[in-house]
Amino acid sequence: MSMPKTSTIGYPRIGEMREWKKALEQFWKGNLSESELQTELKKLRLINLKKQQDKGIDLIPVGDFSFYDHVLDTSFMFGLIPERFKDENKSSLQTYFDIARGNKDAVASEMTKWFNTNYHYIVPEIQPEDEPFLDENRLLTYFKEAEQLGIKSKPVLLGPITFLKLAKGYEQKEFPAILRKLLPLYVQVLQELEREGADWVQVDEPILSTSLSEEDLSYFKEVYQAFDKELSSLKVILQTYFESIENYKEIVNLPVAGIGLDFVHDEDANLHSLKEYGFPENKLLAAGIVNGRNIWKSDLQAALEKLNIISSIVDKKNILIQPSCSLLHVPVTVETEKELEPHLKDALAFADQKIEEISILSEGLHKGEEIIKERLSLQAQSLDRLMNSDSRNKHNVQKEVEFWKGVEPNRDHPYETRQKKQQAYFKLPLLPTTTIGSLPQTSEIRQARLKWRRNEWSDEEYQHFINSSMEEWIDRQEEIGLDVLIHGEFERNDMVEFFGEKLDGFAFTRYAWVQSYGSRCVKPPVIYGDVALNSPMTVNEIAFAQSLTDKPVKGMLTGPITILNWSFVREDISKYDVTKQIALALQKEIKALEENNVHMIQVDEPALREGLPLKPYKQQEYLNEAVYAFKLATSKVKDKTQIHTHMCYSEFGEIMDTINQLDADVISIEAARSHGELVSDFEKTSYRKEIGLGVYDIHSPRVPSVEEIEKSIWRALKVLNPRQFWVNPDCGLKTRGVHETTEALLNMVEAANRVRERINEDIYVKGE
Ligand code: GLN
Ligand code: ZN
């Protein structure tokens, strides 16, 4: 049997036109039956396989597809279903979606970001007393399905150690016992695949790209020795990605048939290890040579040179060329983009184009550079054209960035001084109620935007529509009784794309969607040139909303590090310089808002945490740059202007210092899904500025009761002073319906009122 030469680690699920999302949402709405959904998604899976087959990939993955999330698939496969979702009257697919989305009786499982990406997985809930079992070997089904196309696929499975490390609900000391319960089940899955005739299987252990302890390494030995012992013909590729591995020697010597390494990120750390320690003979090296995280064409010449270095150490026949990680993190194809500037479009490569690059590189490696010479030079020309374009090089922007480097951007006065002035200006009650920025993006709003984009509506008609949506919702927010209002972000499709469209240096695509969580996809802008602000981006809407009410309206901007992390970024200058360019554009926007009587401005940084490098030694630099950029954007305002920020995730403790250094006057963070864990982070520190811990989960359509919200407020007040606490939902409301949003906010305001009353009584009783 000849060895495979090319492979992919995973392929986008969503389809060229987001068919996946549409099918799922139709099913959730009740417009598709379960079997119709199955048929739709199977069609999509086969298309995805076929494309990879046509482009000449030898080893095509299955099991990378999912109905929601591959981590949830793993929990589900092993029967790890939280007690609150067990319901015999429901189909297993319904239960699966309930865990992800919650239902009327139960809150969804927590969701969090997948390593340093903007993909969210459903956090497995595992209790030490759980008895996992193999519920259904879905890989077997997918493997057989691929055989219909004559494909002998490579089933992909999330490895047991990463899976358990991402789970919650047990203590560290219980880890080995749980692992030992799972191990035989993994073996069973693999043996069944072996019996079915699979040759290769990919076991993903991205946790290897973080820093691991000796003890962790011993588990790797235990698990992979067990696989080796129990399998006879099935060959395991232990796959790592996102960054380099620290324990190179130990890992490459594990008894597996192949090792998958990222040769793109981390300044070639894996390549250095390879050079220094070599690579075991007769083992397959799955070499991640094409960047699976960005959208640029590869410098094929450089990639081929790298492959040549690798092949001076590893026998060519043992090299499997592939992307650096699953292509889940890039859009499907450049082909559908008809409106991009040619010099930009020509420099792009999405999943399908990256797969082509893999094939080309394989030819180059095996048949010699001569054969692909023409392609190499064409590709180099494409990249050069963009490199030398005017849009990429704006000298005044570059000069401004240089000017600021080394200057520490601080507010005029410390927080305490500002707070007094702000309180005197806004006169907010105890436990002010507010929301995070966006309001329901109804189909009416999406339709309106579409009409405008298609030129069926003039700018005036569209603006009129946006204004009346704001009027409607300013009224509604006043009726609900919120203290700080928002304009609702109706004019925005997405919190990053919106800014991208207005700033110089950004391009936006038509169909370049990437899955973010569940059926929700985002379309990251492309930062291809120097970033600059032409004219104000948000002043019209926010000043209009403020003119409709006496209550404060919070201005809404997306912060520099989030814009960076949620964009596809040029790679010819440091990403931190790009961040500074964005920050300077925002600084000007904030000035303009202030001049237009907007004195409460929220600068969202929900992506701050996810950009954190996986390796501890790189983290501080990143955090310093994130803080610097935030302050560069926000510090040039008056004392009375209240700067808010918002972040949505729950692992907060470790970056508490950073949060503090941002020096925002008010911060709101997601807390509801982490079931009180966050609150305990605040027990350990003394955070003094104002803060809103989300009091209910907005990722699910369920309306929380007054009592429930009241409880979470009280829980927070155990560790936070009522004078610093704000009451708000976890995140923006754009994905929610009008009715459920109104109900939930009414309950939230009522809960805040009840708590205020009790606090006032307490204060009265204590005679304060
Ligand atoms: N202001 C944004 C909104 O409400 C924040 C979204 C986010 O944090 N992801 O939609
Ligand atoms: Zn959020």
PDB file of N, CA and C in Angstrom, residues 259 307 441 502 602 643 672:
ATOM      1  N   ILE A 259       2.695  11.633  13.441  1.00  0.00           N
ATOM      2  CA  ILE A 259       2.603  12.803  14.315  1.00  0.00           C
ATOM      3  C   ILE A 259       2.281  14.002  13.433  1.00  0.00           C
ATOM      4  N   LEU A 307       9.733  22.489   3.156  1.00  0.00           N
ATOM      5  CA  LEU A 307       9.534  21.054   2.926  1.00  0.00           C
ATOM      6  C   LEU A 307      10.844  20.366   2.569  1.00  0.00           C
ATOM      7  N   GLN A 441     -31.912  41.641  15.929  1.00  0.00           N
ATOM      8  CA  GLN A 441     -31.807  41.899  14.490  1.00  0.00           C
ATOM      9  C   GLN A 441     -32.905  41.053  13.852  1.00  0.00           C
ATOM     10  N   LYS A 502     -16.128  50.737   7.088  1.00  0.00           N
ATOM     11  CA  LYS A 502     -15.990  52.196   7.124  1.00  0.00           C
ATOM     12  C   LYS A 502     -14.545  52.668   7.159  1.00  0.00           C
ATOM     13  N   GLN A 602     -18.937  52.817  25.147  1.00  0.00           N
ATOM     14  CA  GLN A 602     -18.478  51.456  25.413  1.00  0.00           C
ATOM     15  C   GLN A 602     -17.574  50.995  24.270  1.00  0.00           C
ATOM     16  N   ILE A 643     -15.997  55.662  30.213  1.00  0.00           N
ATOM     17  CA  ILE A 643     -15.609  54.625  29.257  1.00  0.00           C
ATOM     18  C   ILE A 643     -16.021  53.259  29.806  1.00  0.00           C
ATOM     19  N   ALA A 672     -23.234  34.414  33.309  1.00  0.00           N
ATOM     20  CA  ALA A 672     -24.357  33.521  33.605  1.00  0.00           C
ATOM     21  C   ALA A 672     -24.055  32.049  33.334  1.00  0.00           C
TER      22      ALA A 672
END
